Coordinates of C-alpha atoms and ligand atoms in Angstrom, one line a residue:
M1 CA 1.6 11.0 -6.0
H2 CA -1.1 8.3 -6.0
E3 CA -3.0 10.4 -8.6
L4 CA -0.7 9.0 -11.3
A5 CA -1.7 5.3 -10.6
I6 CA -5.4 6.3 -10.2
T7 CA -5.4 8.3 -13.4
Q8 CA -3.7 5.4 -15.3
S9 CA -6.4 2.9 -14.2
M10 CA -9.2 5.4 -15.0
L11 CA -7.8 5.9 -18.4
E12 CA -7.6 2.2 -19.0
I13 CA -11.3 2.0 -18.2
V14 CA -12.0 4.9 -20.6
L15 CA -10.1 3.4 -23.4
K16 CA -11.7 0.0 -22.9
Q17 CA -15.2 1.5 -23.0
A18 CA -14.3 3.5 -26.1
E19 CA -13.0 0.4 -27.8
Q20 CA -16.2 -1.5 -27.0
A21 CA -18.2 1.4 -28.4
H22 CA -16.0 1.3 -31.6
A23 CA -15.2 4.9 -31.0
K24 CA -12.8 6.9 -33.1
K25 CA -12.4 9.5 -30.5
V26 CA -13.2 10.2 -26.9
T27 CA -14.5 13.7 -26.6
K28 CA -15.5 13.9 -22.9
I29 CA -14.7 12.0 -19.8
N30 CA -17.0 12.3 -16.7
L31 CA -15.3 11.5 -13.5
V32 CA -16.7 11.3 -10.0
I33 CA -14.3 11.9 -7.1
G34 CA -15.2 11.7 -3.4
D35 CA -13.8 14.2 -1.0
M36 CA -12.4 11.5 1.3
T37 CA -10.2 10.0 -1.4
G38 CA -7.9 13.0 -1.2
V39 CA -7.6 13.0 -4.9
V40 CA -6.9 16.4 -6.4
S41 CA -8.7 17.0 -9.7
D42 CA -5.9 19.3 -10.9
S43 CA -3.5 16.5 -10.6
V44 CA -5.8 14.0 -12.4
Q45 CA -6.2 16.6 -15.2
F46 CA -2.4 17.1 -15.4
Y47 CA -1.7 13.3 -15.7
L48 CA -4.6 12.8 -18.2
D49 CA -3.1 15.5 -20.4
I50 CA 0.2 13.5 -20.5
L51 CA -1.3 9.9 -20.5
T52 CA -3.8 10.5 -23.2
K53 CA -1.2 11.7 -25.7
E54 CA -1.4 9.5 -28.9
T55 CA -4.4 7.7 -27.6
I56 CA -8.0 8.3 -28.9
A57 CA -8.7 10.2 -25.7
E58 CA -6.2 12.9 -26.5
G59 CA -7.8 16.3 -26.1
A60 CA -10.9 15.0 -24.4
V61 CA -12.7 17.4 -22.0
V62 CA -12.6 16.1 -18.5
S63 CA -15.5 16.9 -16.2
F64 CA -15.1 16.4 -12.4
T65 CA -18.0 15.8 -10.1
M66 CA -16.7 16.2 -6.5
V67 CA -18.7 14.4 -3.9
P68 CA -18.6 15.8 -0.4
S69 CA -18.0 13.5 2.6
Q70 CA -21.2 12.7 4.3
A71 CA -22.0 10.6 7.3
K72 CA -25.1 9.4 9.0
C73 CA -25.4 9.2 12.8
R74 CA -26.4 5.8 14.1
T75 CA -27.9 7.3 17.2
C76 CA -30.3 9.9 15.8
N77 CA -30.2 9.2 12.0
Q78 CA -29.0 12.7 11.2
T79 CA -27.1 13.1 7.9
F80 CA -24.3 15.6 8.0
E81 CA -21.2 16.7 6.2
L82 CA -18.0 15.2 7.6
K83 CA -15.3 17.7 8.4
E84 CA -11.7 16.8 8.9
F85 CA -11.0 15.6 12.4
D86 CA -14.5 16.2 13.5
W87 CA -16.6 13.1 13.2
T88 CA -19.2 14.1 15.9
C89 CA -22.8 14.3 15.1
P90 CA -23.9 18.0 15.2
N91 CA -27.3 17.0 16.3
C92 CA -26.7 14.7 19.3
Q93 CA -22.9 14.8 19.6
G94 CA -22.8 11.1 19.1
N95 CA -19.7 9.6 17.5
I96 CA -21.1 6.3 16.1
I97 CA -21.5 7.1 12.5
D98 CA -21.5 5.5 9.1
V99 CA -19.7 7.2 6.2
I100 CA -22.3 7.3 3.4
S101 CA -20.5 9.2 0.7
G102 CA -17.1 10.7 -0.1
K103 CA -15.2 7.5 -1.1
E104 CA -16.3 7.6 -4.7
L105 CA -13.6 7.3 -7.4
L106 CA -14.9 6.3 -10.7
V107 CA -15.4 6.9 -14.4
E108 CA -19.1 7.8 -14.5
S109 CA -19.4 8.0 -18.3
I110 CA -17.6 9.0 -21.5
E111 CA -18.7 10.6 -24.7
V112 CA -17.3 9.4 -28.0
E113 CA -17.4 10.0 -31.7
Ligands
ZN201 ZN1 -26.7 12.1 16.1

């Protein structure tokens, strides 16, 4: 259920940005969500529909950019997609890796009127 808290804080950011832009209405919200966060876009959309009611963001189109989990092997520098429970480099079978993407969770931009 952590999507509710996440969606609330995202909406706060959206409304603050809209206020700073002196917007009358938020028409689009662009979100970036990393695979590793475990955040389900359908849930975020569901909560946004509820939370935006009677705000200037009501009815805004929500666009999700999902970022795959990627890691880089420290041994051979190979970049590869992280699969659940398998954090082994497909190139050298090493397991000393750095996670380079997939933890993103942010409001990339908004469009206003
Ligand atoms: Zn490797």
